[in-house]
JSON list of C-alpha atoms in Angstrom, two decimals:
[
{"chain": "A", "resi": 1, "resn": "MET", "atom": "CA", "xyz": [0.00, 0.00, 0.00]},
{"chain": "A", "resi": 2, "resn": "PRO", "atom": "CA", "xyz": [2.77, 2.57, 0.73]},
{"chain": "A", "resi": 3, "resn": "ALA", "atom": "CA", "xyz": [4.17, 2.07, -2.77]},
{"chain": "A", "resi": 4, "resn": "LEU", "atom": "CA", "xyz": [0.74, 2.65, -4.31]},
{"chain": "A", "resi": 5, "resn": "ARG", "atom": "CA", "xyz": [0.27, 5.80, -2.22]},
{"chain": "A", "resi": 6, "resn": "ARG", "atom": "CA", "xyz": [3.65, 7.11, -3.41]},
{"chain": "A", "resi": 7, "resn": "LEU", "atom": "CA", "xyz": [2.69, 6.38, -6.99]},
{"chain": "A", "resi": 8, "resn": "ALA", "atom": "CA", "xyz": [-0.66, 8.16, -6.58]},
{"chain": "A", "resi": 9, "resn": "ARG", "atom": "CA", "xyz": [1.07, 11.32, -5.30]},
{"chain": "A", "resi": 10, "resn": "GLY", "atom": "CA", "xyz": [2.38, 11.90, -8.80]},
{"chain": "A", "resi": 11, "resn": "PHE", "atom": "CA", "xyz": [-1.14, 12.26, -10.18]},
{"chain": "A", "resi": 12, "resn": "ARG", "atom": "CA", "xyz": [-2.63, 15.01, -8.03]},
{"chain": "A", "resi": 13, "resn": "GLY", "atom": "CA", "xyz": [-5.26, 17.10, -9.76]},
{"chain": "A", "resi": 14, "resn": "VAL", "atom": "CA", "xyz": [-6.64, 14.18, -11.73]},
{"chain": "A", "resi": 15, "resn": "SER", "atom": "CA", "xyz": [-10.22, 14.49, -12.98]},
{"chain": "A", "resi": 16, "resn": "PRO", "atom": "CA", "xyz": [-13.20, 12.36, -11.93]},
{"chain": "A", "resi": 17, "resn": "SER", "atom": "CA", "xyz": [-13.40, 10.94, -15.46]},
{"chain": "A", "resi": 18, "resn": "VAL", "atom": "CA", "xyz": [-9.83, 9.62, -15.25]},
{"chain": "A", "resi": 19, "resn": "VAL", "atom": "CA", "xyz": [-10.47, 8.13, -11.81]},
{"chain": "A", "resi": 20, "resn": "THR", "atom": "CA", "xyz": [-13.65, 6.51, -13.14]},
{"chain": "A", "resi": 21, "resn": "GLU", "atom": "CA", "xyz": [-11.62, 4.89, -15.92]},
{"chain": "A", "resi": 22, "resn": "LEU", "atom": "CA", "xyz": [-9.07, 3.61, -13.42]},
{"chain": "A", "resi": 23, "resn": "LEU", "atom": "CA", "xyz": [-11.84, 2.32, -11.17]},
{"chain": "A", "resi": 24, "resn": "ALA", "atom": "CA", "xyz": [-13.25, 0.33, -14.11]},
{"chain": "A", "resi": 25, "resn": "ASP", "atom": "CA", "xyz": [-9.96, -1.55, -14.54]},
{"chain": "A", "resi": 26, "resn": "GLU", "atom": "CA", "xyz": [-9.92, -5.29, -13.87]},
{"chain": "A", "resi": 27, "resn": "VAL", "atom": "CA", "xyz": [-6.63, -5.06, -11.97]},
{"chain": "A", "resi": 28, "resn": "HIS", "atom": "CA", "xyz": [-7.25, -4.72, -8.25]},
{"chain": "A", "resi": 29, "resn": "GLU", "atom": "CA", "xyz": [-4.22, -2.50, -7.61]},
{"chain": "A", "resi": 30, "resn": "VAL", "atom": "CA", "xyz": [-5.33, -0.06, -10.32]},
{"chain": "A", "resi": 31, "resn": "ARG", "atom": "CA", "xyz": [-8.71, 0.26, -8.61]},
{"chain": "A", "resi": 32, "resn": "LEU", "atom": "CA", "xyz": [-6.94, 0.81, -5.28]},
{"chain": "A", "resi": 33, "resn": "ILE", "atom": "CA", "xyz": [-4.86, 3.62, -6.83]},
{"chain": "A", "resi": 34, "resn": "ALA", "atom": "CA", "xyz": [-8.10, 5.11, -8.21]},
{"chain": "A", "resi": 35, "resn": "LEU", "atom": "CA", "xyz": [-9.58, 5.19, -4.71]},
{"chain": "A", "resi": 36, "resn": "ILE", "atom": "CA", "xyz": [-6.39, 6.63, -3.19]},
{"chain": "A", "resi": 37, "resn": "LEU", "atom": "CA", "xyz": [-6.55, 9.38, -5.82]},
{"chain": "A", "resi": 38, "resn": "MET", "atom": "CA", "xyz": [-10.26, 9.91, -5.13]},
{"chain": "A", "resi": 39, "resn": "VAL", "atom": "CA", "xyz": [-9.66, 10.28, -1.38]},
{"chain": "A", "resi": 40, "resn": "GLY", "atom": "CA", "xyz": [-6.92, 12.85, -2.00]},
{"chain": "A", "resi": 41, "resn": "GLU", "atom": "CA", "xyz": [-8.97, 14.84, -4.48]},
{"chain": "A", "resi": 42, "resn": "PHE", "atom": "CA", "xyz": [-12.03, 14.73, -2.20]},
{"chain": "A", "resi": 43, "resn": "ASP", "atom": "CA", "xyz": [-9.93, 16.07, 0.69]},
{"chain": "A", "resi": 44, "resn": "ARG", "atom": "CA", "xyz": [-8.62, 18.98, -1.39]},
{"chain": "A", "resi": 45, "resn": "ALA", "atom": "CA", "xyz": [-11.90, 19.81, -3.14]},
{"chain": "A", "resi": 46, "resn": "SER", "atom": "CA", "xyz": [-14.33, 22.65, -2.54]},
{"chain": "A", "resi": 47, "resn": "ALA", "atom": "CA", "xyz": [-17.86, 21.81, -1.41]},
{"chain": "A", "resi": 48, "resn": "ASP", "atom": "CA", "xyz": [-19.04, 21.57, -5.04]},
{"chain": "A", "resi": 49, "resn": "GLY", "atom": "CA", "xyz": [-16.00, 19.51, -5.95]},
{"chain": "A", "resi": 50, "resn": "ARG", "atom": "CA", "xyz": [-16.64, 17.17, -3.05]},
{"chain": "A", "resi": 51, "resn": "ALA", "atom": "CA", "xyz": [-20.18, 16.55, -4.30]},
{"chain": "A", "resi": 52, "resn": "GLU", "atom": "CA", "xyz": [-18.74, 15.50, -7.66]},
{"chain": "A", "resi": 53, "resn": "TRP", "atom": "CA", "xyz": [-16.23, 13.14, -6.02]},
{"chain": "A", "resi": 54, "resn": "VAL", "atom": "CA", "xyz": [-18.91, 11.60, -3.79]},
{"chain": "A", "resi": 55, "resn": "GLN", "atom": "CA", "xyz": [-21.02, 10.92, -6.86]},
{"chain": "A", "resi": 56, "resn": "CYS", "atom": "CA", "xyz": [-18.00, 9.37, -8.56]},
{"chain": "A", "resi": 57, "resn": "TYR", "atom": "CA", "xyz": [-17.58, 7.12, -5.51]},
{"chain": "A", "resi": 58, "resn": "ARG", "atom": "CA", "xyz": [-21.28, 6.17, -5.47]},
{"chain": "A", "resi": 59, "resn": "ASP", "atom": "CA", "xyz": [-21.07, 5.32, -9.16]},
{"chain": "A", "resi": 60, "resn": "GLY", "atom": "CA", "xyz": [-18.04, 3.11, -8.53]},
{"chain": "A", "resi": 61, "resn": "ILE", "atom": "CA", "xyz": [-19.89, 1.27, -5.76]},
{"chain": "A", "resi": 62, "resn": "ALA", "atom": "CA", "xyz": [-23.00, 0.86, -7.95]},
{"chain": "A", "resi": 63, "resn": "ALA", "atom": "CA", "xyz": [-20.85, -0.52, -10.77]},
{"chain": "A", "resi": 64, "resn": "GLY", "atom": "CA", "xyz": [-19.40, -3.12, -8.42]},
{"chain": "A", "resi": 65, "resn": "ARG", "atom": "CA", "xyz": [-15.87, -1.70, -8.63]},
{"chain": "A", "resi": 66, "resn": "VAL", "atom": "CA", "xyz": [-15.39, -1.11, -4.87]},
{"chain": "A", "resi": 67, "resn": "ASN", "atom": "CA", "xyz": [-15.42, -4.84, -4.32]},
{"chain": "A", "resi": 68, "resn": "ASN", "atom": "CA", "xyz": [-12.78, -5.88, -1.82]},
{"chain": "A", "resi": 69, "resn": "TRP", "atom": "CA", "xyz": [-12.23, -5.20, 1.85]},
{"chain": "A", "resi": 70, "resn": "ASP", "atom": "CA", "xyz": [-9.14, -3.04, 1.27]},
{"chain": "A", "resi": 71, "resn": "LEU", "atom": "CA", "xyz": [-10.91, -0.98, -1.38]},
{"chain": "A", "resi": 72, "resn": "VAL", "atom": "CA", "xyz": [-13.79, -0.29, 1.00]},
{"chain": "A", "resi": 73, "resn": "ASP", "atom": "CA", "xyz": [-11.59, 0.26, 4.05]},
{"chain": "A", "resi": 74, "resn": "SER", "atom": "CA", "xyz": [-9.33, 2.76, 2.27]},
{"chain": "A", "resi": 75, "resn": "SER", "atom": "CA", "xyz": [-12.22, 4.91, 1.02]},
{"chain": "A", "resi": 76, "resn": "ALA", "atom": "CA", "xyz": [-15.56, 4.58, 2.85]},
{"chain": "A", "resi": 77, "resn": "ARG", "atom": "CA", "xyz": [-14.62, 6.62, 5.92]},
{"chain": "A", "resi": 78, "resn": "GLN", "atom": "CA", "xyz": [-12.65, 9.19, 3.97]},
{"chain": "A", "resi": 79, "resn": "ILE", "atom": "CA", "xyz": [-15.25, 9.85, 1.28]},
{"chain": "A", "resi": 80, "resn": "LEU", "atom": "CA", "xyz": [-18.80, 8.77, 2.05]},
{"chain": "A", "resi": 81, "resn": "GLY", "atom": "CA", "xyz": [-18.43, 8.86, 5.84]},
{"chain": "A", "resi": 82, "resn": "ALA", "atom": "CA", "xyz": [-16.82, 12.31, 5.76]},
{"chain": "A", "resi": 83, "resn": "TRP", "atom": "CA", "xyz": [-19.53, 13.54, 3.37]},
{"chain": "A", "resi": 84, "resn": "CYS", "atom": "CA", "xyz": [-22.35, 12.31, 5.61]},
{"chain": "A", "resi": 85, "resn": "LEU", "atom": "CA", "xyz": [-20.68, 13.70, 8.74]},
{"chain": "A", "resi": 86, "resn": "ALA", "atom": "CA", "xyz": [-20.22, 17.14, 7.15]},
{"chain": "A", "resi": 87, "resn": "ARG", "atom": "CA", "xyz": [-23.90, 17.16, 6.15]},
{"chain": "A", "resi": 88, "resn": "GLY", "atom": "CA", "xyz": [-25.02, 15.96, 9.58]},
{"chain": "A", "resi": 89, "resn": "ASP", "atom": "CA", "xyz": [-26.99, 13.09, 8.03]},
{"chain": "A", "resi": 90, "resn": "ASP", "atom": "CA", "xyz": [-26.08, 9.41, 8.29]},
{"chain": "A", "resi": 91, "resn": "ALA", "atom": "CA", "xyz": [-29.10, 8.21, 6.26]},
{"chain": "A", "resi": 92, "resn": "GLU", "atom": "CA", "xyz": [-26.97, 7.27, 3.26]},
{"chain": "A", "resi": 93, "resn": "LEU", "atom": "CA", "xyz": [-24.72, 5.08, 5.42]},
{"chain": "A", "resi": 94, "resn": "LEU", "atom": "CA", "xyz": [-27.82, 3.38, 6.81]},
{"chain": "A", "resi": 95, "resn": "ASP", "atom": "CA", "xyz": [-29.06, 2.83, 3.27]},
{"chain": "A", "resi": 96, "resn": "TYR", "atom": "CA", "xyz": [-25.83, 1.11, 2.28]},
{"chain": "A", "resi": 97, "resn": "ALA", "atom": "CA", "xyz": [-25.90, -1.02, 5.44]},
{"chain": "A", "resi": 98, "resn": "ARG", "atom": "CA", "xyz": [-29.42, -2.24, 4.56]},
{"chain": "A", "resi": 99, "resn": "ARG", "atom": "CA", "xyz": [-28.42, -3.55, 1.14]},
{"chain": "A", "resi": 100, "resn": "GLU", "atom": "CA", "xyz": [-27.71, -7.21, 0.42]},
{"chain": "A", "resi": 101, "resn": "SER", "atom": "CA", "xyz": [-24.33, -6.71, -1.23]},
{"chain": "A", "resi": 102, "resn": "LEU", "atom": "CA", "xyz": [-21.44, -7.54, 1.08]},
{"chain": "A", "resi": 103, "resn": "TRP", "atom": "CA", "xyz": [-19.43, -4.58, -0.21]},
{"chain": "A", "resi": 104, "resn": "ASP", "atom": "CA", "xyz": [-22.31, -2.09, 0.04]},
{"chain": "A", "resi": 105, "resn": "ARG", "atom": "CA", "xyz": [-22.97, -3.19, 3.61]},
{"chain": "A", "resi": 106, "resn": "ARG", "atom": "CA", "xyz": [-19.30, -2.87, 4.48]},
{"chain": "A", "resi": 107, "resn": "VAL", "atom": "CA", "xyz": [-19.28, 0.67, 3.01]},
{"chain": "A", "resi": 108, "resn": "GLY", "atom": "CA", "xyz": [-22.19, 1.53, 5.32]},
{"chain": "A", "resi": 109, "resn": "ILE", "atom": "CA", "xyz": [-20.40, 0.13, 8.36]},
{"chain": "A", "resi": 110, "resn": "ILE", "atom": "CA", "xyz": [-16.91, 1.50, 7.68]},
{"chain": "A", "resi": 111, "resn": "GLY", "atom": "CA", "xyz": [-18.36, 4.89, 6.69]},
{"chain": "A", "resi": 112, "resn": "THR", "atom": "CA", "xyz": [-19.41, 5.35, 10.32]},
{"chain": "A", "resi": 113, "resn": "HIS", "atom": "CA", "xyz": [-15.72, 5.49, 11.23]},
{"chain": "A", "resi": 114, "resn": "ALA", "atom": "CA", "xyz": [-15.76, 9.17, 10.22]},
{"chain": "A", "resi": 115, "resn": "TYR", "atom": "CA", "xyz": [-18.17, 9.84, 13.08]},
{"chain": "A", "resi": 116, "resn": "LEU", "atom": "CA", "xyz": [-16.09, 7.83, 15.54]},
{"chain": "A", "resi": 117, "resn": "TRP", "atom": "CA", "xyz": [-13.00, 9.87, 14.62]},
{"chain": "A", "resi": 118, "resn": "VAL", "atom": "CA", "xyz": [-14.73, 12.95, 16.01]},
{"chain": "A", "resi": 119, "resn": "GLY", "atom": "CA", "xyz": [-16.04, 11.17, 19.11]},
{"chain": "A", "resi": 120, "resn": "GLU", "atom": "CA", "xyz": [-19.58, 10.55, 17.86]},
{"chain": "A", "resi": 121, "resn": "ALA", "atom": "CA", "xyz": [-21.08, 7.06, 18.22]},
{"chain": "A", "resi": 122, "resn": "SER", "atom": "CA", "xyz": [-24.58, 7.67, 16.82]},
{"chain": "A", "resi": 123, "resn": "ALA", "atom": "CA", "xyz": [-23.94, 6.48, 13.25]},
{"chain": "A", "resi": 124, "resn": "THR", "atom": "CA", "xyz": [-22.22, 3.28, 14.37]},
{"chain": "A", "resi": 125, "resn": "LEU", "atom": "CA", "xyz": [-25.01, 2.57, 16.85]},
{"chain": "A", "resi": 126, "resn": "ALA", "atom": "CA", "xyz": [-27.59, 3.17, 14.10]},
{"chain": "A", "resi": 127, "resn": "VAL", "atom": "CA", "xyz": [-25.86, 0.85, 11.61]},
{"chain": "A", "resi": 128, "resn": "ALA", "atom": "CA", "xyz": [-25.07, -1.96, 14.07]},
{"chain": "A", "resi": 129, "resn": "PRO", "atom": "CA", "xyz": [-28.62, -3.38, 14.38]},
{"chain": "A", "resi": 130, "resn": "LEU", "atom": "CA", "xyz": [-28.90, -3.47, 10.58]},
{"chain": "A", "resi": 131, "resn": "VAL", "atom": "CA", "xyz": [-25.93, -5.81, 10.22]},
{"chain": "A", "resi": 132, "resn": "ILE", "atom": "CA", "xyz": [-25.75, -7.65, 13.55]},
{"chain": "A", "resi": 133, "resn": "ASP", "atom": "CA", "xyz": [-27.40, -10.78, 12.13]},
{"chain": "A", "resi": 134, "resn": "ASP", "atom": "CA", "xyz": [-25.21, -10.90, 9.01]},
{"chain": "A", "resi": 135, "resn": "ARG", "atom": "CA", "xyz": [-22.75, -13.70, 9.73]},
{"chain": "A", "resi": 136, "resn": "ARG", "atom": "CA", "xyz": [-20.51, -13.11, 6.72]},
{"chain": "A", "resi": 137, "resn": "ASP", "atom": "CA", "xyz": [-16.97, -12.84, 8.03]},
{"chain": "A", "resi": 138, "resn": "LEU", "atom": "CA", "xyz": [-16.14, -9.49, 6.43]},
{"chain": "A", "resi": 139, "resn": "ILE", "atom": "CA", "xyz": [-19.30, -7.94, 7.87]},
{"chain": "A", "resi": 140, "resn": "GLN", "atom": "CA", "xyz": [-18.61, -9.38, 11.32]},
{"chain": "A", "resi": 141, "resn": "LYS", "atom": "CA", "xyz": [-15.03, -8.06, 11.23]},
{"chain": "A", "resi": 142, "resn": "ALA", "atom": "CA", "xyz": [-16.19, -4.60, 10.14]},
{"chain": "A", "resi": 143, "resn": "LEU", "atom": "CA", "xyz": [-18.85, -4.41, 12.83]},
{"chain": "A", "resi": 144, "resn": "GLY", "atom": "CA", "xyz": [-16.48, -5.61, 15.56]},
{"chain": "A", "resi": 145, "resn": "TRP", "atom": "CA", "xyz": [-13.81, -3.18, 14.39]},
{"chain": "A", "resi": 146, "resn": "MET", "atom": "CA", "xyz": [-16.20, -0.20, 14.53]},
{"chain": "A", "resi": 147, "resn": "LEU", "atom": "CA", "xyz": [-17.44, -1.23, 17.98]},
{"chain": "A", "resi": 148, "resn": "ARG", "atom": "CA", "xyz": [-13.84, -1.49, 19.19]},
{"chain": "A", "resi": 149, "resn": "GLU", "atom": "CA", "xyz": [-13.15, 1.96, 17.70]},
{"chain": "A", "resi": 150, "resn": "MET", "atom": "CA", "xyz": [-16.21, 3.28, 19.54]},
{"chain": "A", "resi": 151, "resn": "GLY", "atom": "CA", "xyz": [-14.66, 2.08, 22.80]},
{"chain": "A", "resi": 152, "resn": "LYS", "atom": "CA", "xyz": [-11.37, 3.70, 21.87]},
{"chain": "A", "resi": 153, "resn": "ARG", "atom": "CA", "xyz": [-12.46, 6.99, 20.29]},
{"chain": "A", "resi": 154, "resn": "VAL", "atom": "CA", "xyz": [-15.77, 7.74, 22.02]},
{"chain": "A", "resi": 155, "resn": "SER", "atom": "CA", "xyz": [-15.59, 6.01, 25.40]},
{"chain": "A", "resi": 156, "resn": "ARG", "atom": "CA", "xyz": [-15.11, 2.58, 26.86]},
{"chain": "A", "resi": 157, "resn": "GLU", "atom": "CA", "xyz": [-18.45, 3.11, 28.61]},
{"chain": "A", "resi": 158, "resn": "SER", "atom": "CA", "xyz": [-20.25, 3.49, 25.28]},
{"chain": "A", "resi": 159, "resn": "LEU", "atom": "CA", "xyz": [-18.81, 0.14, 24.17]},
{"chain": "A", "resi": 160, "resn": "THR", "atom": "CA", "xyz": [-19.61, -1.70, 27.39]},
{"chain": "A", "resi": 161, "resn": "ALA", "atom": "CA", "xyz": [-23.14, -0.26, 27.47]},
{"chain": "A", "resi": 162, "resn": "TYR", "atom": "CA", "xyz": [-23.68, -1.59, 23.95]},
{"chain": "A", "resi": 163, "resn": "LEU", "atom": "CA", "xyz": [-22.18, -4.97, 24.84]},
{"chain": "A", "resi": 164, "resn": "ASP", "atom": "CA", "xyz": [-24.25, -5.23, 28.02]},
{"chain": "A", "resi": 165, "resn": "GLU", "atom": "CA", "xyz": [-27.33, -5.02, 25.84]},
{"chain": "A", "resi": 166, "resn": "ARG", "atom": "CA", "xyz": [-26.29, -6.73, 22.59]},
{"chain": "A", "resi": 167, "resn": "ALA", "atom": "CA", "xyz": [-23.30, -9.07, 23.21]},
{"chain": "A", "resi": 168, "resn": "PRO", "atom": "CA", "xyz": [-25.45, -12.23, 23.05]},
{"chain": "A", "resi": 169, "resn": "GLU", "atom": "CA", "xyz": [-26.58, -11.25, 19.53]},
{"chain": "A", "resi": 170, "resn": "LEU", "atom": "CA", "xyz": [-23.12, -10.55, 18.14]},
{"chain": "A", "resi": 171, "resn": "GLY", "atom": "CA", "xyz": [-21.37, -13.19, 16.11]},
{"chain": "A", "resi": 172, "resn": "ARG", "atom": "CA", "xyz": [-18.20, -14.67, 17.55]},
{"chain": "A", "resi": 173, "resn": "THR", "atom": "CA", "xyz": [-15.94, -12.70, 15.19]},
{"chain": "A", "resi": 174, "resn": "ALA", "atom": "CA", "xyz": [-17.62, -9.34, 15.83]},
{"chain": "A", "resi": 175, "resn": "LEU", "atom": "CA", "xyz": [-17.55, -9.89, 19.57]},
{"chain": "A", "resi": 176, "resn": "SER", "atom": "CA", "xyz": [-13.89, -10.92, 19.50]},
{"chain": "A", "resi": 177, "resn": "TYR", "atom": "CA", "xyz": [-12.93, -7.77, 17.61]},
{"chain": "A", "resi": 178, "resn": "ALA", "atom": "CA", "xyz": [-15.12, -5.54, 19.80]},
{"chain": "A", "resi": 179, "resn": "VAL", "atom": "CA", "xyz": [-13.65, -6.71, 23.13]},
{"chain": "A", "resi": 180, "resn": "GLU", "atom": "CA", "xyz": [-10.03, -6.90, 21.99]},
{"chain": "A", "resi": 181, "resn": "HIS", "atom": "CA", "xyz": [-8.89, -3.88, 24.04]},
{"chain": "A", "resi": 182, "resn": "LEU", "atom": "CA", "xyz": [-10.93, -4.62, 27.15]},
{"chain": "A", "resi": 183, "resn": "PRO", "atom": "CA", "xyz": [-9.31, -6.12, 30.26]},
{"chain": "A", "resi": 184, "resn": "PRO", "atom": "CA", "xyz": [-9.19, -9.96, 30.23]},
{"chain": "A", "resi": 185, "resn": "GLU", "atom": "CA", "xyz": [-11.94, -10.34, 32.82]},
{"chain": "A", "resi": 186, "resn": "GLN", "atom": "CA", "xyz": [-14.32, -8.12, 30.82]},
{"chain": "A", "resi": 187, "resn": "ARG", "atom": "CA", "xyz": [-13.49, -9.99, 27.60]},
{"chain": "A", "resi": 188, "resn": "ALA", "atom": "CA", "xyz": [-14.29, -13.28, 29.34]},
{"chain": "A", "resi": 189, "resn": "HIS", "atom": "CA", "xyz": [-17.52, -11.87, 30.74]},
{"chain": "A", "resi": 190, "resn": "TYR", "atom": "CA", "xyz": [-18.85, -10.73, 27.36]},
{"chain": "A", "resi": 191, "resn": "ARG", "atom": "CA", "xyz": [-17.78, -13.94, 25.64]},
{"chain": "A", "resi": 192, "resn": "SER", "atom": "CA", "xyz": [-19.67, -15.92, 28.28]},
{"chain": "A", "resi": 193, "resn": "LEU", "atom": "CA", "xyz": [-22.89, -14.12, 27.31]},
{"chain": "A", "resi": 194, "resn": "ARG", "atom": "CA", "xyz": [-22.94, -15.72, 23.86]}
]
């Protein structure tokens, strides 16, 4: 990934149409470079420019081009999550989390990371019930990761309050990820609730 990021630095100022072409490529690493470029351009863009980049991202998701965990994880928070946070509306993340597609659902979950980065748990707590029953490994890992981040970036109390209520419903993988940074006795307690 560092080599791809270095390569992408040489293409600053690239247009959405070029990024769309790169995102359509069959080669995974080319699509990853496209998303790295998109994140950078989104960060540097004006409000109108950001709207164009978000639409470019949505189009890539709809076309099935954001179709691997690393593609989602390197872009969902930085683009769609940041967009929703700035607008004060997590409805689009909830919409993605409700879809059947593994990658769409993961975008909805990982997008909530933008909220967690600023100490806000509401989006993660809104998405969690939509995906809690999805036992696909990459959904479980994403949910557990965001819950762990909630404990780290918002408060440990927010995590334990959630686990007190919902730990029995979490899949083994999600629970394992969520409790990773808790003291051993708390980890054992929550695992015993399953």
